[in-house]
Amino acid sequence: MSEGYRAKPDEYNALAKDYATGLLQGAVDASSKALLRQMDSVYPFSKAHYILDLGCGPGQIISHLIQDYGSEVPQSVRILATDVQLRRALEVERDPHSIWGRLENVVCDAQNLSAISNNSFSHITAGLVLFLLPKPQEALMECLRVLSHEHGGGVLATSCWPHSDWQDLMKLLVRVVPDKPAYEVPREWQTVDGVRRELEEAGFREVKVDQTTVYVDYDNPAEVYHWLTTSIPYLIRHTADLGLVHLEDLKHAMFRHLTRLYGSGGGRMVGTTIVASGRK
């Protein structure tokens, strides 16, 4: 049996906070910028009329959208931010007289957008979220439904992490406790071709897929162990019932792995982001 992040709502806050201010912040920021670059190249933000940020988390994509493309986005544009929880979402200083003032927030499951009308959005962003869902295809088909037909069809841009050093560390749990479910990114989201097929099978056309390298800097292995076991839902869930012996074994396994890669002090973990877009 294998399992990815598959964050439950009650585990979500720790992950969302880490995306905003924790060790993952730099990697999330780089992934968000890559997603927005690709989206703008496919359907420029200068033509946007209604933007949906699906699984908005702490608002990292919207922040970069406004920071990097705010001068190009029409002043009439509307932005809707949705997630399964919004308590920690969009924790940023917002100028009510800027685009932020037109931001709408809705609690919503990405796999069920029934409250949203067909043909509503010119742009949908879904950064580092669809591959975490139990049924990504349902979310993709919902995105296709609510995208507009205007200007040759609205665009969805999404991203995932198919592989990273920190995911390899998470996989060490089953070596320490073999009866725990193994961590694994869903097979369909592990490769460029797999992600392309996911979008095409949902009905998207003109699918474009790129990948880029992202990094997570850390000061020492202990920092990484604490981060993973207190911020990542898979490890929070499956270490909660472990005794001190197993926790120490897991810690030392992570320390050995990082030391083998980067030495005993700080280092820079490496990961891959796949960014994909498709049009209605």
PDB file of C-alpha atoms in Angstrom:
ATOM      1  CA  MET A   1       0.000   0.000   0.000  1.00  0.00           C
ATOM      2  CA  SER A   2       1.262   3.468  -0.831  1.00  0.00           C
ATOM      3  CA  GLU A   3       0.157   6.964   0.070  1.00  0.00           C
ATOM      4  CA  GLY A   4       1.014  10.514  -0.945  1.00  0.00           C
ATOM      5  CA  TYR A   5       0.435  13.692   1.040  1.00  0.00           C
ATOM      6  CA  ARG A   6      -3.369  13.393   0.690  1.00  0.00           C
ATOM      7  CA  ALA A   7      -3.782  16.100   3.295  1.00  0.00           C
ATOM      8  CA  LYS A   8      -6.937  15.972   5.396  1.00  0.00           C
ATOM      9  CA  PRO A   9      -8.533  19.286   6.390  1.00  0.00           C
ATOM     10  CA  ASP A  10      -7.355  18.961   9.997  1.00  0.00           C
ATOM     11  CA  GLU A  11      -3.765  18.417   8.791  1.00  0.00           C
ATOM     12  CA  TYR A  12      -3.888  21.161   6.199  1.00  0.00           C
ATOM     13  CA  ASN A  13      -2.960  24.150   8.371  1.00  0.00           C
ATOM     14  CA  ALA A  14       0.579  22.939   9.081  1.00  0.00           C
ATOM     15  CA  LEU A  15       1.271  22.368   5.383  1.00  0.00           C
ATOM     16  CA  ALA A  16      -0.239  25.716   4.347  1.00  0.00           C
ATOM     17  CA  LYS A  17       1.832  27.537   6.956  1.00  0.00           C
ATOM     18  CA  ASP A  18       4.984  25.790   5.728  1.00  0.00           C
ATOM     19  CA  TYR A  19       4.238  26.814   2.150  1.00  0.00           C
ATOM     20  CA  ALA A  20       4.098  30.437   3.343  1.00  0.00           C
ATOM     21  CA  THR A  21       6.903  30.719   5.886  1.00  0.00           C
ATOM     22  CA  GLY A  22       8.656  27.359   6.386  1.00  0.00           C
ATOM     23  CA  LEU A  23      11.492  25.517   4.679  1.00  0.00           C
ATOM     24  CA  LEU A  24       9.358  24.883   1.602  1.00  0.00           C
ATOM     25  CA  GLN A  25       8.696  28.573   0.973  1.00  0.00           C
ATOM     26  CA  GLY A  26      11.511  29.046  -1.556  1.00  0.00           C
ATOM     27  CA  ALA A  27      10.563  25.927  -3.521  1.00  0.00           C
ATOM     28  CA  VAL A  28       6.879  26.896  -3.485  1.00  0.00           C
ATOM     29  CA  ASP A  29       7.699  30.422  -4.650  1.00  0.00           C
ATOM     30  CA  ALA A  30       9.840  29.115  -7.530  1.00  0.00           C
ATOM     31  CA  SER A  31       7.102  26.662  -8.530  1.00  0.00           C
ATOM     32  CA  SER A  32       4.460  29.415  -8.412  1.00  0.00           C
ATOM     33  CA  LYS A  33       6.524  31.712 -10.625  1.00  0.00           C
ATOM     34  CA  ALA A  34       7.125  28.931 -13.153  1.00  0.00           C
ATOM     35  CA  LEU A  35       3.388  28.188 -13.289  1.00  0.00           C
ATOM     36  CA  LEU A  36       2.494  31.851 -13.848  1.00  0.00           C
ATOM     37  CA  ARG A  37       5.144  32.273 -16.563  1.00  0.00           C
ATOM     38  CA  GLN A  38       3.769  29.341 -18.499  1.00  0.00           C
ATOM     39  CA  MET A  39       0.168  30.481 -18.059  1.00  0.00           C
ATOM     40  CA  ASP A  40       0.958  34.009 -19.251  1.00  0.00           C
ATOM     41  CA  SER A  41       2.712  32.635 -22.334  1.00  0.00           C
ATOM     42  CA  VAL A  42      -0.385  30.586 -23.238  1.00  0.00           C
ATOM     43  CA  TYR A  43      -3.092  33.147 -22.413  1.00  0.00           C
ATOM     44  CA  PRO A  44      -1.702  36.535 -21.335  1.00  0.00           C
ATOM     45  CA  PHE A  45      -2.955  37.954 -18.063  1.00  0.00           C
ATOM     46  CA  SER A  46      -3.592  41.189 -19.931  1.00  0.00           C
ATOM     47  CA  LYS A  47      -6.676  39.454 -21.366  1.00  0.00           C
ATOM     48  CA  ALA A  48      -7.912  37.980 -18.078  1.00  0.00           C
ATOM     49  CA  HIS A  49     -11.442  38.704 -16.893  1.00  0.00           C
ATOM     50  CA  TYR A  50     -11.926  36.255 -13.998  1.00  0.00           C
ATOM     51  CA  ILE A  51      -9.142  34.267 -12.308  1.00  0.00           C
ATOM     52  CA  LEU A  52      -9.669  31.266 -10.030  1.00  0.00           C
ATOM     53  CA  ASP A  53      -6.892  30.147  -7.682  1.00  0.00           C
ATOM     54  CA  LEU A  54      -7.826  26.589  -6.755  1.00  0.00           C
ATOM     55  CA  GLY A  55      -6.323  25.331  -3.497  1.00  0.00           C
ATOM     56  CA  CYS A  56      -5.029  28.818  -2.744  1.00  0.00           C
ATOM     57  CA  GLY A  57      -3.306  27.913   0.546  1.00  0.00           C
ATOM     58  CA  PRO A  58      -1.642  30.998   2.029  1.00  0.00           C
ATOM     59  CA  GLY A  59      -2.007  32.898  -1.236  1.00  0.00           C
ATOM     60  CA  GLN A  60       1.445  32.406  -2.728  1.00  0.00           C
ATOM     61  CA  ILE A  61       0.271  32.238  -6.352  1.00  0.00           C
ATOM     62  CA  ILE A  62      -2.017  35.267  -6.048  1.00  0.00           C
ATOM     63  CA  SER A  63       0.779  37.204  -4.338  1.00  0.00           C
ATOM     64  CA  HIS A  64       3.177  36.489  -7.190  1.00  0.00           C
ATOM     65  CA  LEU A  65       0.474  37.177  -9.770  1.00  0.00           C
ATOM     66  CA  ILE A  66      -0.120  40.648  -8.366  1.00  0.00           C
ATOM     67  CA  GLN A  67       3.568  41.334  -7.739  1.00  0.00           C
ATOM     68  CA  ASP A  68       4.814  40.202 -11.162  1.00  0.00           C
ATOM     69  CA  TYR A  69       1.811  40.780 -13.445  1.00  0.00           C
ATOM     70  CA  GLY A  70      -0.289  43.318 -11.569  1.00  0.00           C
ATOM     71  CA  SER A  71       0.496  46.099 -14.031  1.00  0.00           C
ATOM     72  CA  GLU A  72      -0.733  43.920 -16.915  1.00  0.00           C
ATOM     73  CA  VAL A  73      -3.921  42.563 -15.367  1.00  0.00           C
ATOM     74  CA  PRO A  74      -7.008  44.628 -16.320  1.00  0.00           C
ATOM     75  CA  GLN A  75      -8.369  46.747 -13.488  1.00  0.00           C
ATOM     76  CA  SER A  76     -11.761  45.113 -14.035  1.00  0.00           C
ATOM     77  CA  VAL A  77     -10.469  41.598 -13.331  1.00  0.00           C
ATOM     78  CA  ARG A  78     -12.044  39.510 -10.566  1.00  0.00           C
ATOM     79  CA  ILE A  79     -10.089  36.952  -8.535  1.00  0.00           C
ATOM     80  CA  LEU A  80     -11.623  34.056  -6.622  1.00  0.00           C
ATOM     81  CA  ALA A  81      -9.486  32.123  -4.113  1.00  0.00           C
ATOM     82  CA  THR A  82     -10.784  28.733  -2.934  1.00  0.00           C
ATOM     83  CA  ASP A  83      -9.557  26.025  -0.599  1.00  0.00           C
ATOM     84  CA  VAL A  84     -10.856  23.413   1.825  1.00  0.00           C
ATOM     85  CA  GLN A  85      -9.922  25.760   4.660  1.00  0.00           C
ATOM     86  CA  LEU A  86      -9.368  29.478   4.518  1.00  0.00           C
ATOM     87  CA  ARG A  87      -8.466  30.111   8.139  1.00  0.00           C
ATOM     88  CA  ARG A  88      -4.783  30.319   7.284  1.00  0.00           C
ATOM     89  CA  ALA A  89      -5.248  31.299   3.685  1.00  0.00           C
ATOM     90  CA  LEU A  90      -4.151  34.610   2.240  1.00  0.00           C
ATOM     91  CA  GLU A  91      -2.275  35.779   5.339  1.00  0.00           C
ATOM     92  CA  VAL A  92      -0.865  38.844   3.604  1.00  0.00           C
ATOM     93  CA  GLU A  93      -1.128  42.589   3.856  1.00  0.00           C
ATOM     94  CA  ARG A  94      -3.641  43.668   1.214  1.00  0.00           C
ATOM     95  CA  ASP A  95      -4.210  47.116  -0.235  1.00  0.00           C
ATOM     96  CA  PRO A  96      -8.001  47.436  -0.619  1.00  0.00           C
ATOM     97  CA  HIS A  97      -7.481  49.955  -3.428  1.00  0.00           C
ATOM     98  CA  SER A  98      -5.408  47.506  -5.504  1.00  0.00           C
ATOM     99  CA  ILE A  99      -6.359  44.218  -7.168  1.00  0.00           C
ATOM    100  CA  TRP A 100      -6.421  42.711  -3.660  1.00  0.00           C
ATOM    101  CA  GLY A 101      -9.550  44.724  -3.006  1.00  0.00           C
ATOM    102  CA  ARG A 102     -11.418  42.659  -5.590  1.00  0.00           C
ATOM    103  CA  LEU A 103     -10.374  39.307  -4.150  1.00  0.00           C
ATOM    104  CA  GLU A 104     -13.170  36.908  -3.175  1.00  0.00           C
ATOM    105  CA  ASN A 105     -12.659  33.925  -0.819  1.00  0.00           C
ATOM    106  CA  VAL A 106     -14.737  30.739  -0.833  1.00  0.00           C
ATOM    107  CA  VAL A 107     -14.339  27.449   1.043  1.00  0.00           C
ATOM    108  CA  CYS A 108     -14.603  24.838  -1.683  1.00  0.00           C
ATOM    109  CA  ASP A 109     -13.500  21.293  -2.563  1.00  0.00           C
ATOM    110  CA  ALA A 110     -11.505  21.310  -5.807  1.00  0.00           C
ATOM    111  CA  GLN A 111     -13.230  18.071  -6.830  1.00  0.00           C
ATOM    112  CA  ASN A 112     -16.686  19.646  -6.582  1.00  0.00           C
ATOM    113  CA  LEU A 113     -17.150  23.164  -7.948  1.00  0.00           C
ATOM    114  CA  SER A 114     -20.934  22.814  -8.227  1.00  0.00           C
ATOM    115  CA  ALA A 115     -21.445  26.256  -6.707  1.00  0.00           C
ATOM    116  CA  ILE A 116     -19.651  27.797  -9.709  1.00  0.00           C
ATOM    117  CA  SER A 117     -21.362  28.310 -13.069  1.00  0.00           C
ATOM    118  CA  ASN A 118     -20.147  26.888 -16.361  1.00  0.00           C
ATOM    119  CA  ASN A 119     -17.875  29.021 -18.547  1.00  0.00           C
ATOM    120  CA  SER A 120     -16.917  31.437 -15.759  1.00  0.00           C
ATOM    121  CA  PHE A 121     -13.116  31.825 -15.717  1.00  0.00           C
ATOM    122  CA  SER A 122     -10.481  32.888 -18.209  1.00  0.00           C
ATOM    123  CA  HIS A 123      -7.660  31.538 -16.003  1.00  0.00           C
ATOM    124  CA  ILE A 124      -7.460  28.812 -13.338  1.00  0.00           C
ATOM    125  CA  THR A 125      -4.311  28.223 -11.289  1.00  0.00           C
ATOM    126  CA  ALA A 126      -3.886  25.034  -9.250  1.00  0.00           C
ATOM    127  CA  GLY A 127      -0.404  25.074  -7.775  1.00  0.00           C
ATOM    128  CA  LEU A 128       0.859  21.935  -6.008  1.00  0.00           C
ATOM    129  CA  VAL A 129      -2.656  20.737  -5.261  1.00  0.00           C
ATOM    130  CA  LEU A 130      -4.250  18.408  -7.840  1.00  0.00           C
ATOM    131  CA  PHE A 131      -1.758  15.575  -7.348  1.00  0.00           C
ATOM    132  CA  LEU A 132      -2.600  15.580  -3.638  1.00  0.00           C
ATOM    133  CA  LEU A 133      -6.306  14.937  -4.202  1.00  0.00           C
ATOM    134  CA  PRO A 134      -7.974  11.509  -3.951  1.00  0.00           C
ATOM    135  CA  LYS A 135      -9.554  12.026  -7.422  1.00  0.00           C
ATOM    136  CA  PRO A 136      -7.538  14.506  -9.512  1.00  0.00           C
ATOM    137  CA  GLN A 137      -9.510  13.690 -12.676  1.00  0.00           C
ATOM    138  CA  GLU A 138     -12.718  14.944 -11.064  1.00  0.00           C
ATOM    139  CA  ALA A 139     -11.003  18.239 -10.238  1.00  0.00           C
ATOM    140  CA  LEU A 140      -9.608  18.520 -13.782  1.00  0.00           C
ATOM    141  CA  MET A 141     -13.026  17.963 -15.328  1.00  0.00           C
ATOM    142  CA  GLU A 142     -14.568  20.525 -12.996  1.00  0.00           C
ATOM    143  CA  CYS A 143     -11.897  23.008 -14.039  1.00  0.00           C
ATOM    144  CA  LEU A 144     -12.697  22.347 -17.692  1.00  0.00           C
ATOM    145  CA  ARG A 145     -16.402  22.925 -17.032  1.00  0.00           C
ATOM    146  CA  VAL A 146     -15.969  26.302 -15.345  1.00  0.00           C
ATOM    147  CA  LEU A 147     -13.411  27.671 -17.831  1.00  0.00           C
ATOM    148  CA  SER A 148     -14.692  30.145 -20.392  1.00  0.00           C
ATOM    149  CA  HIS A 149     -14.831  29.602 -24.159  1.00  0.00           C
ATOM    150  CA  GLU A 150     -13.662  33.175 -24.807  1.00  0.00           C
ATOM    151  CA  HIS A 151     -10.413  34.012 -26.644  1.00  0.00           C
ATOM    152  CA  GLY A 152      -9.923  30.467 -27.881  1.00  0.00           C
ATOM    153  CA  GLY A 153     -10.707  28.832 -24.550  1.00  0.00           C
ATOM    154  CA  GLY A 154      -9.719  29.524 -20.967  1.00  0.00           C
ATOM    155  CA  VAL A 155      -6.521  28.061 -19.529  1.00  0.00           C
ATOM    156  CA  LEU A 156      -5.696  25.873 -16.531  1.00  0.00           C
ATOM    157  CA  ALA A 157      -2.151  25.797 -15.180  1.00  0.00           C
ATOM    158  CA  THR A 158      -1.171  23.265 -12.537  1.00  0.00           C
ATOM    159  CA  SER A 159       1.993  21.949 -10.924  1.00  0.00           C
ATOM    160  CA  CYS A 160       3.274  18.974  -8.925  1.00  0.00           C
ATOM    161  CA  TRP A 161       6.418  17.656  -7.279  1.00  0.00           C
ATOM    162  CA  PRO A 162       7.183  14.246  -8.839  1.00  0.00           C
ATOM    163  CA  HIS A 163      10.494  13.812  -7.036  1.00  0.00           C
ATOM    164  CA  SER A 164      12.615  15.559  -4.429  1.00  0.00           C
ATOM    165  CA  ASP A 165      15.214  14.898  -1.781  1.00  0.00           C
ATOM    166  CA  TRP A 166      12.665  15.626   0.950  1.00  0.00           C
ATOM    167  CA  GLN A 167      10.250  13.082  -0.503  1.00  0.00           C
ATOM    168  CA  ASP A 168      13.074  10.513  -0.418  1.00  0.00           C
ATOM    169  CA  LEU A 169      13.461  11.264   3.290  1.00  0.00           C
ATOM    170  CA  MET A 170       9.752  10.627   3.800  1.00  0.00           C
ATOM    171  CA  LYS A 171      10.116   7.211   2.185  1.00  0.00           C
ATOM    172  CA  LEU A 172      12.543   6.182   4.932  1.00  0.00           C
ATOM    173  CA  LEU A 173       9.619   5.671   7.325  1.00  0.00           C
ATOM    174  CA  VAL A 174       8.776   2.248   5.875  1.00  0.00           C
ATOM    175  CA  ARG A 175      12.371   1.108   6.355  1.00  0.00           C
ATOM    176  CA  VAL A 176      12.076   1.892  10.042  1.00  0.00           C
ATOM    177  CA  VAL A 177       8.474   0.705  10.451  1.00  0.00           C
ATOM    178  CA  PRO A 178       7.683  -1.714   7.574  1.00  0.00           C
ATOM    179  CA  ASP A 179       3.957  -1.969   8.336  1.00  0.00           C
ATOM    180  CA  LYS A 180       3.393   1.741   7.620  1.00  0.00           C
ATOM    181  CA  PRO A 181       2.038   2.722   4.168  1.00  0.00           C
ATOM    182  CA  ALA A 182       4.781   3.791   1.784  1.00  0.00           C
ATOM    183  CA  TYR A 183       4.919   7.367   0.553  1.00  0.00           C
ATOM    184  CA  GLU A 184       4.581   7.674  -3.209  1.00  0.00           C
ATOM    185  CA  VAL A 185       3.513  10.392  -5.620  1.00  0.00           C
ATOM    186  CA  PRO A 186       0.613   9.036  -7.725  1.00  0.00           C
ATOM    187  CA  ARG A 187       2.012   7.309 -10.817  1.00  0.00           C
ATOM    188  CA  GLU A 188       0.168   9.621 -13.218  1.00  0.00           C
ATOM    189  CA  TRP A 189       1.937  12.652 -11.731  1.00  0.00           C
ATOM    190  CA  GLN A 190       5.475  11.262 -11.687  1.00  0.00           C
ATOM    191  CA  THR A 191       6.473  12.122 -15.278  1.00  0.00           C
ATOM    192  CA  VAL A 192       5.986  14.797 -17.906  1.00  0.00           C
ATOM    193  CA  ASP A 193       4.177  12.312 -20.154  1.00  0.00           C
ATOM    194  CA  GLY A 194       1.963  11.145 -17.301  1.00  0.00           C
ATOM    195  CA  VAL A 195       0.867  14.663 -16.403  1.00  0.00           C
ATOM    196  CA  ARG A 196       0.226  15.420 -20.081  1.00  0.00           C
ATOM    197  CA  ARG A 197      -2.044  12.370 -20.299  1.00  0.00           C
ATOM    198  CA  GLU A 198      -3.942  13.433 -17.174  1.00  0.00           C
ATOM    199  CA  LEU A 199      -4.865  16.770 -18.722  1.00  0.00           C
ATOM    200  CA  GLU A 200      -5.627  15.343 -22.150  1.00  0.00           C
ATOM    201  CA  GLU A 201      -7.839  12.590 -20.722  1.00  0.00           C
ATOM    202  CA  ALA A 202      -9.848  15.243 -18.872  1.00  0.00           C
ATOM    203  CA  GLY A 203     -10.487  16.988 -22.191  1.00  0.00           C
ATOM    204  CA  PHE A 204      -7.884  19.766 -22.265  1.00  0.00           C
ATOM    205  CA  ARG A 205      -6.243  20.665 -25.554  1.00  0.00           C
ATOM    206  CA  GLU A 206      -2.994  22.399 -26.497  1.00  0.00           C
ATOM    207  CA  VAL A 207      -1.449  20.836 -23.394  1.00  0.00           C
ATOM    208  CA  LYS A 208       2.010  22.158 -22.568  1.00  0.00           C
ATOM    209  CA  VAL A 209       4.260  20.540 -19.956  1.00  0.00           C
ATOM    210  CA  ASP A 210       7.619  21.763 -18.610  1.00  0.00           C
ATOM    211  CA  GLN A 211       9.771  20.899 -15.639  1.00  0.00           C
ATOM    212  CA  THR A 212      12.118  22.961 -13.509  1.00  0.00           C
ATOM    213  CA  THR A 213      14.453  22.428 -10.555  1.00  0.00           C
ATOM    214  CA  VAL A 214      13.666  23.848  -7.119  1.00  0.00           C
ATOM    215  CA  TYR A 215      15.667  23.930  -3.902  1.00  0.00           C
ATOM    216  CA  VAL A 216      15.182  23.744  -0.143  1.00  0.00           C
ATOM    217  CA  ASP A 217      18.028  25.143   1.973  1.00  0.00           C
ATOM    218  CA  TYR A 218      18.545  23.942   5.526  1.00  0.00           C
ATOM    219  CA  ASP A 219      21.005  24.624   8.346  1.00  0.00           C
ATOM    220  CA  ASN A 220      21.302  21.136   9.835  1.00  0.00           C
ATOM    221  CA  PRO A 221      19.660  17.685   9.603  1.00  0.00           C
ATOM    222  CA  ALA A 222      17.779  18.194  12.877  1.00  0.00           C
ATOM    223  CA  GLU A 223      15.946  21.135  11.317  1.00  0.00           C
ATOM    224  CA  VAL A 224      14.858  18.964   8.404  1.00  0.00           C
ATOM    225  CA  TYR A 225      13.623  16.152  10.670  1.00  0.00           C
ATOM    226  CA  HIS A 226      11.585  18.570  12.794  1.00  0.00           C
ATOM    227  CA  TRP A 227      10.149  20.226   9.688  1.00  0.00           C
ATOM    228  CA  LEU A 228       9.063  16.981   8.043  1.00  0.00           C
ATOM    229  CA  THR A 229       7.491  15.461  11.146  1.00  0.00           C
ATOM    230  CA  THR A 230       5.573  18.605  12.123  1.00  0.00           C
ATOM    231  CA  SER A 231       4.538  20.038   8.724  1.00  0.00           C
ATOM    232  CA  ILE A 232       4.016  17.208   6.233  1.00  0.00           C
ATOM    233  CA  PRO A 233       0.657  15.405   6.626  1.00  0.00           C
ATOM    234  CA  TYR A 234       1.968  11.968   5.624  1.00  0.00           C
ATOM    235  CA  LEU A 235       4.581  11.980   8.399  1.00  0.00           C
ATOM    236  CA  ILE A 236       2.363  13.752  10.944  1.00  0.00           C
ATOM    237  CA  ARG A 237      -0.236  11.040  10.450  1.00  0.00           C
ATOM    238  CA  HIS A 238       2.075   8.051  10.502  1.00  0.00           C
ATOM    239  CA  THR A 239       4.469   9.071  13.261  1.00  0.00           C
ATOM    240  CA  ALA A 240       1.747  10.072  15.733  1.00  0.00           C
ATOM    241  CA  ASP A 241       1.604   6.570  17.256  1.00  0.00           C
ATOM    242  CA  LEU A 242       5.320   5.792  17.173  1.00  0.00           C
ATOM    243  CA  GLY A 243       7.337   5.283  20.331  1.00  0.00           C
ATOM    244  CA  LEU A 244      10.617   7.012  21.113  1.00  0.00           C
ATOM    245  CA  VAL A 245      12.716   4.139  19.744  1.00  0.00           C
ATOM    246  CA  HIS A 246      11.116   4.248  16.302  1.00  0.00           C
ATOM    247  CA  LEU A 247      11.219   8.049  16.228  1.00  0.00           C
ATOM    248  CA  GLU A 248      14.916   8.015  17.060  1.00  0.00           C
ATOM    249  CA  ASP A 249      15.510   5.375  14.384  1.00  0.00           C
ATOM    250  CA  LEU A 250      13.696   7.528  11.819  1.00  0.00           C
ATOM    251  CA  LYS A 251      15.643  10.613  12.856  1.00  0.00           C
ATOM    252  CA  HIS A 252      18.989   8.820  12.517  1.00  0.00           C
ATOM    253  CA  ALA A 253      17.987   7.340   9.148  1.00  0.00           C
ATOM    254  CA  MET A 254      17.225  10.860   7.873  1.00  0.00           C
ATOM    255  CA  PHE A 255      20.467  12.205   9.332  1.00  0.00           C
ATOM    256  CA  ARG A 256      22.496   9.483   7.607  1.00  0.00           C
ATOM    257  CA  HIS A 257      20.757  10.095   4.281  1.00  0.00           C
ATOM    258  CA  LEU A 258      21.359  13.855   4.385  1.00  0.00           C
ATOM    259  CA  THR A 259      24.950  13.439   5.562  1.00  0.00           C
ATOM    260  CA  ARG A 260      25.625  11.067   2.675  1.00  0.00           C
ATOM    261  CA  LEU A 261      24.257  13.635   0.222  1.00  0.00           C
ATOM    262  CA  TYR A 262      25.423  16.948   1.657  1.00  0.00           C
ATOM    263  CA  GLY A 263      27.677  16.404   4.659  1.00  0.00           C
ATOM    264  CA  SER A 264      26.905  16.771   8.355  1.00  0.00           C
ATOM    265  CA  GLY A 265      26.034  20.484   8.377  1.00  0.00           C
ATOM    266  CA  GLY A 266      23.645  22.459   6.251  1.00  0.00           C
ATOM    267  CA  GLY A 267      22.819  21.797   2.640  1.00  0.00           C
ATOM    268  CA  ARG A 268      20.527  22.415  -0.299  1.00  0.00           C
ATOM    269  CA  MET A 269      17.962  19.731  -1.093  1.00  0.00           C
ATOM    270  CA  VAL A 270      16.899  19.412  -4.711  1.00  0.00           C
ATOM    271  CA  GLY A 271      13.451  18.791  -6.163  1.00  0.00           C
ATOM    272  CA  THR A 272      11.657  18.807  -9.499  1.00  0.00           C
ATOM    273  CA  THR A 273       8.507  20.745 -10.334  1.00  0.00           C
ATOM    274  CA  ILE A 274       6.373  19.760 -13.305  1.00  0.00           C
ATOM    275  CA  VAL A 275       4.231  22.618 -14.631  1.00  0.00           C
ATOM    276  CA  ALA A 276       1.436  21.878 -17.079  1.00  0.00           C
ATOM    277  CA  SER A 277      -1.226  23.938 -18.794  1.00  0.00           C
ATOM    278  CA  GLY A 278      -4.130  23.199 -21.101  1.00  0.00           C
ATOM    279  CA  ARG A 279      -6.952  25.079 -22.785  1.00  0.00           C
ATOM    280  CA  LYS A 280     -10.667  24.441 -22.927  1.00  0.00           C
TER     281      LYS A 280
END
